[in-house]
Coordinates of C-alpha atoms in Angstrom, one line a residue:
A10 CA -134.6 19.0 -98.2
G11 CA -135.2 22.2 -100.6
D12 CA -131.4 22.5 -101.7
T13 CA -131.4 20.6 -105.5
G14 CA -127.8 21.3 -105.1
A15 CA -127.5 18.6 -102.9
S16 CA -127.8 14.5 -103.0
L17 CA -131.2 12.9 -103.0
E18 CA -130.2 11.1 -99.6
W19 CA -129.0 14.0 -97.8
R20 CA -131.8 16.3 -98.9
V21 CA -133.8 12.7 -97.4
R22 CA -132.1 12.5 -94.5
S23 CA -132.3 16.5 -93.9
Y24 CA -136.3 15.5 -94.1
L25 CA -135.6 12.9 -91.6
E26 CA -133.6 15.0 -89.2
A27 CA -136.1 17.8 -89.4
N28 CA -139.4 16.3 -89.1
C29 CA -138.7 12.8 -87.3
A30 CA -135.6 12.4 -85.3
Q31 CA -137.5 13.9 -82.1
C32 CA -139.1 10.4 -82.0
H33 CA -136.7 7.9 -84.0
Q34 CA -134.1 7.6 -82.5
P35 CA -132.5 5.2 -79.6
G36 CA -134.2 6.2 -77.0
G37 CA -136.9 8.3 -78.4
A38 CA -140.5 7.7 -78.2
S39 CA -141.1 5.6 -81.0
N40 CA -140.9 2.0 -80.8
G41 CA -139.5 1.7 -84.4
F42 CA -136.4 0.6 -85.5
W43 CA -135.3 3.4 -87.3
D44 CA -132.8 6.1 -86.3
A45 CA -133.6 9.8 -87.8
R46 CA -130.7 11.2 -86.8
S47 CA -128.7 12.4 -89.8
A48 CA -125.6 12.2 -87.5
T49 CA -126.4 8.2 -88.4
P50 CA -124.8 6.8 -91.3
T51 CA -127.5 5.8 -93.7
D52 CA -126.3 2.0 -93.7
A53 CA -126.8 2.2 -90.3
A54 CA -130.2 3.5 -89.6
W55 CA -132.4 0.8 -90.4
L56 CA -133.7 2.5 -93.3
I57 CA -133.1 0.6 -96.8
N58 CA -134.7 -2.9 -96.7
G59 CA -135.3 -1.8 -92.9
L60 CA -137.4 -4.4 -90.9
L61 CA -140.6 -2.8 -89.2
V62 CA -142.6 -3.1 -85.8
N63 CA -145.6 -2.6 -88.0
D64 CA -145.4 -3.9 -91.7
G65 CA -149.3 -2.2 -92.4
G66 CA -150.5 -6.1 -93.0
D67 CA -147.8 -7.2 -95.6
P68 CA -144.6 -9.1 -94.4
D69 CA -142.6 -8.0 -96.9
N70 CA -142.9 -4.2 -96.4
R71 CA -139.8 -2.7 -95.7
W72 CA -138.9 1.1 -94.6
C73 CA -138.3 1.3 -98.0
V74 CA -137.0 -0.9 -101.0
P75 CA -135.3 0.1 -103.6
D76 CA -136.9 0.9 -106.9
D77 CA -140.2 -0.5 -104.9
I78 CA -142.6 2.7 -103.8
G79 CA -145.2 -0.5 -103.3
R80 CA -143.4 -1.9 -100.4
S81 CA -141.8 1.0 -99.3
I82 CA -143.7 2.1 -95.8
V83 CA -142.3 5.1 -95.5
L84 CA -144.6 6.7 -98.5
K85 CA -147.6 4.8 -96.6
R86 CA -146.6 6.6 -93.3
L87 CA -146.4 10.0 -95.3
Q88 CA -149.6 10.2 -97.0
G89 CA -151.8 7.7 -94.2
S90 CA -152.5 5.5 -96.9
A91 CA -152.9 1.5 -96.3
G92 CA -154.1 1.6 -92.8
V93 CA -151.3 2.8 -91.2
Q94 CA -151.6 6.2 -89.1
R95 CA -150.0 9.4 -91.2
M96 CA -146.8 10.7 -90.1
P97 CA -145.1 13.0 -88.6
P98 CA -147.8 13.2 -86.3
L99 CA -147.7 17.3 -86.7
A100 CA -151.1 19.3 -85.9
T101 CA -151.9 19.4 -89.4
S102 CA -154.5 17.8 -92.3
E103 CA -152.7 19.0 -95.1
R104 CA -150.3 16.2 -97.0
D105 CA -146.5 16.7 -97.5
L106 CA -146.9 16.3 -101.2
V107 CA -143.4 17.5 -102.0
A108 CA -141.6 15.5 -99.0
E109 CA -143.5 12.5 -100.4
Q110 CA -142.1 13.1 -103.9
L111 CA -138.3 13.6 -102.6
I112 CA -138.5 10.1 -101.0
T113 CA -140.1 8.9 -104.2
D114 CA -137.5 9.9 -106.2
W115 CA -134.9 8.6 -103.8
I116 CA -136.5 5.4 -103.8
T117 CA -136.7 4.7 -107.8
T118 CA -133.6 6.6 -108.9
A119 CA -130.9 7.3 -106.5
L120 CA -131.5 3.7 -104.4
P121 CA -131.3 1.1 -107.3
S122 CA -127.7 2.4 -107.8
R123 CA -126.5 2.5 -104.4
E124 CA -123.7 0.4 -103.3
T125 CA -122.8 -0.5 -99.4
F126 CA -119.3 -1.5 -99.1
T127 CA -120.2 -5.1 -98.6
Q128 CA -122.2 -4.7 -102.0
W129 CA -119.1 -3.0 -103.7
Q130 CA -116.7 -5.9 -102.2
M131 CA -119.4 -8.6 -103.7
T132 CA -119.1 -6.0 -107.4
H133 CA -115.5 -5.6 -107.7
F134 CA -114.3 -9.1 -106.0
N135 CA -117.1 -11.6 -105.6
S136 CA -116.2 -11.6 -102.0
T137 CA -116.4 -10.3 -98.7
S138 CA -113.7 -12.2 -97.1
H139 CA -110.8 -12.4 -99.9
P140 CA -107.5 -10.7 -98.5
D141 CA -107.8 -8.5 -101.9
A142 CA -111.8 -7.3 -100.7
Q143 CA -110.3 -5.9 -97.1
P144 CA -111.0 -1.8 -96.4
T145 CA -107.4 -1.4 -95.9
A146 CA -106.0 -3.7 -98.8
N147 CA -104.5 -1.8 -101.7
P148 CA -104.9 -4.9 -104.4
D149 CA -104.2 -2.6 -107.7
G150 CA -101.2 -0.5 -105.9
D151 CA -101.9 2.9 -106.3
G152 CA -101.6 3.9 -102.6
Q153 CA -105.0 4.2 -102.2
K154 CA -106.9 1.5 -99.9
N155 CA -110.1 0.1 -100.6
D156 CA -112.1 2.0 -97.8
L157 CA -111.3 5.4 -100.0
E158 CA -111.7 3.7 -103.6
F159 CA -115.0 2.8 -102.4
L160 CA -116.0 6.2 -101.2
L161 CA -114.6 7.9 -104.6
G162 CA -116.7 5.7 -106.6
E163 CA -113.8 3.9 -108.2
N164 CA -112.2 0.7 -109.8
P165 CA -110.4 -1.1 -106.8
Q166 CA -108.5 -3.5 -109.3
L167 CA -107.4 -0.6 -111.7
N168 CA -104.3 1.5 -110.9
N169 CA -105.8 5.4 -110.2
P170 CA -104.2 8.5 -110.2
P171 CA -104.0 9.5 -106.2
Y172 CA -106.5 11.2 -104.7
M173 CA -104.7 14.6 -103.5
P174 CA -105.8 18.4 -103.4
L175 CA -104.1 20.7 -105.0
V176 CA -102.0 23.4 -102.8
T177 CA -101.2 27.0 -103.3
A178 CA -98.8 28.4 -100.6
G179 CA -97.6 31.9 -101.1
E180 CA -96.7 34.4 -98.4
T181 CA -100.5 35.5 -97.4
L182 CA -102.9 33.0 -98.3
F183 CA -102.8 28.9 -98.1
S184 CA -105.1 27.1 -100.2
L185 CA -106.1 23.4 -101.1
A186 CA -108.4 23.0 -103.9
F187 CA -109.7 18.9 -104.2
R188 CA -112.5 17.0 -105.6
H189 CA -115.6 16.6 -104.1
P190 CA -117.1 13.5 -105.0
A191 CA -121.0 13.5 -105.4
N192 CA -123.1 12.1 -102.1
R193 CA -120.0 12.4 -99.7
S194 CA -119.0 14.6 -97.4
V195 CA -114.8 16.2 -97.5
L196 CA -113.6 17.4 -94.7
V197 CA -110.1 19.3 -94.2
E198 CA -108.5 18.1 -90.8
T199 CA -105.2 19.3 -89.6
S200 CA -102.4 18.6 -87.0
T201 CA -99.0 19.5 -85.9
D202 CA -98.2 16.1 -84.9
F203 CA -99.7 13.6 -87.6
Q204 CA -101.6 12.3 -83.6
T205 CA -104.4 14.8 -83.0
W206 CA -106.2 16.2 -85.9
S207 CA -108.9 18.8 -85.9
L208 CA -111.1 20.4 -88.4
W209 CA -109.4 22.9 -89.9
D210 CA -111.1 26.8 -88.8
V211 CA -112.1 28.2 -92.2
P212 CA -115.8 28.7 -92.5
E213 CA -116.6 27.0 -95.9
N214 CA -115.1 23.8 -94.1
A215 CA -118.3 21.9 -93.6
P216 CA -120.2 18.7 -94.1
L217 CA -121.8 19.0 -97.8
F218 CA -123.4 16.0 -99.8
P219 CA -123.6 17.7 -103.3
A220 CA -125.6 16.1 -106.6
S221 CA -122.6 15.8 -108.6
A222 CA -118.8 15.8 -107.9
V223 CA -117.7 19.3 -108.2
W224 CA -114.5 21.1 -107.2
R225 CA -113.7 23.1 -104.2
T226 CA -111.4 25.6 -102.9
L227 CA -110.9 26.6 -99.4
S228 CA -108.2 29.3 -98.2
A229 CA -107.0 30.8 -95.1
P230 CA -104.2 33.5 -94.1
A231 CA -100.9 32.3 -94.4
S232 CA -99.2 31.0 -90.6
D233 CA -95.8 30.5 -90.0
E234 CA -97.1 27.5 -88.0
D235 CA -95.8 24.2 -89.7
R236 CA -99.1 21.9 -89.8
F237 CA -100.3 19.2 -91.7
F238 CA -103.6 18.8 -93.9
R239 CA -106.0 15.6 -94.5
L240 CA -109.0 14.8 -96.5
R241 CA -111.1 13.2 -94.7
L242 CA -114.1 11.5 -96.6
S243 CA -117.3 10.1 -95.3
A244 CA -120.8 8.9 -96.9
P245 CA -123.9 9.9 -95.6

C-alpha cells in the first residue's frame, strides 16, 4: 500500500487484502457483499458503486462512489463516523490516516476516469451489443482484439501498431523487452506446443501494476529448447 510506484488501485487492493480479506470474502465472517481479496478483479469485487448491507442510514451510500467521498461508506468505516463501526476491528484506538488518504485519493483522482470494459464499449461504440464492440472483434483491422485494446487503453477504431515484445536472442542470453501499461499486469508465459502455457521462470516475471507505463526487460539463459512466448495482460 505504501509503494508509490504502484497504481492507486493496486495499492488500495493491497491494503484491503492485508486488513479486510480475513472477513470480507465469500464464506468469511462478514455479512457484507464485497470481496477484499486482491485476486478478485476490482470489477467483480462489489467495490465501485457496490451495494451495502448497512448503508449507514443513507440509501444513496455505496461501498465507494467515484469522486464522491460523502457517499463512500468505506471512508466512514475507516473513520468510525456517521454512526457506523470503525473498521478494521483491530485492537487499536488509532485511526489509520494514511489509509484514509490513500482511499480518498483513489476515489477522487483515479476513479472518475476509470472505465470498465462495458463503459469502454459505450465510449467507443455507443453499444455493448454491436458486433464491432465484442471482446474478440477487431474493427480497425490492426490484429488486436477489443479486449486487448481495452487493456492497452487504445482506440479500437484507430489502426495501431501491434503490441509486441522486442526480442534479443544471443548465444548465452534470451531477452524480452515490452511496454508495461499503467495499472495493468503483464506476465510472460511460455509453451512448447501452443496448448499448455506456464509462467516463464524468471524472478522478475511477477504481477506488477505500475502507476505509469514503463518499459521492462526480462532475461534468462539461452536454451536449445524451442519455445513460444506470449504476454498475458490483465486488470487489477
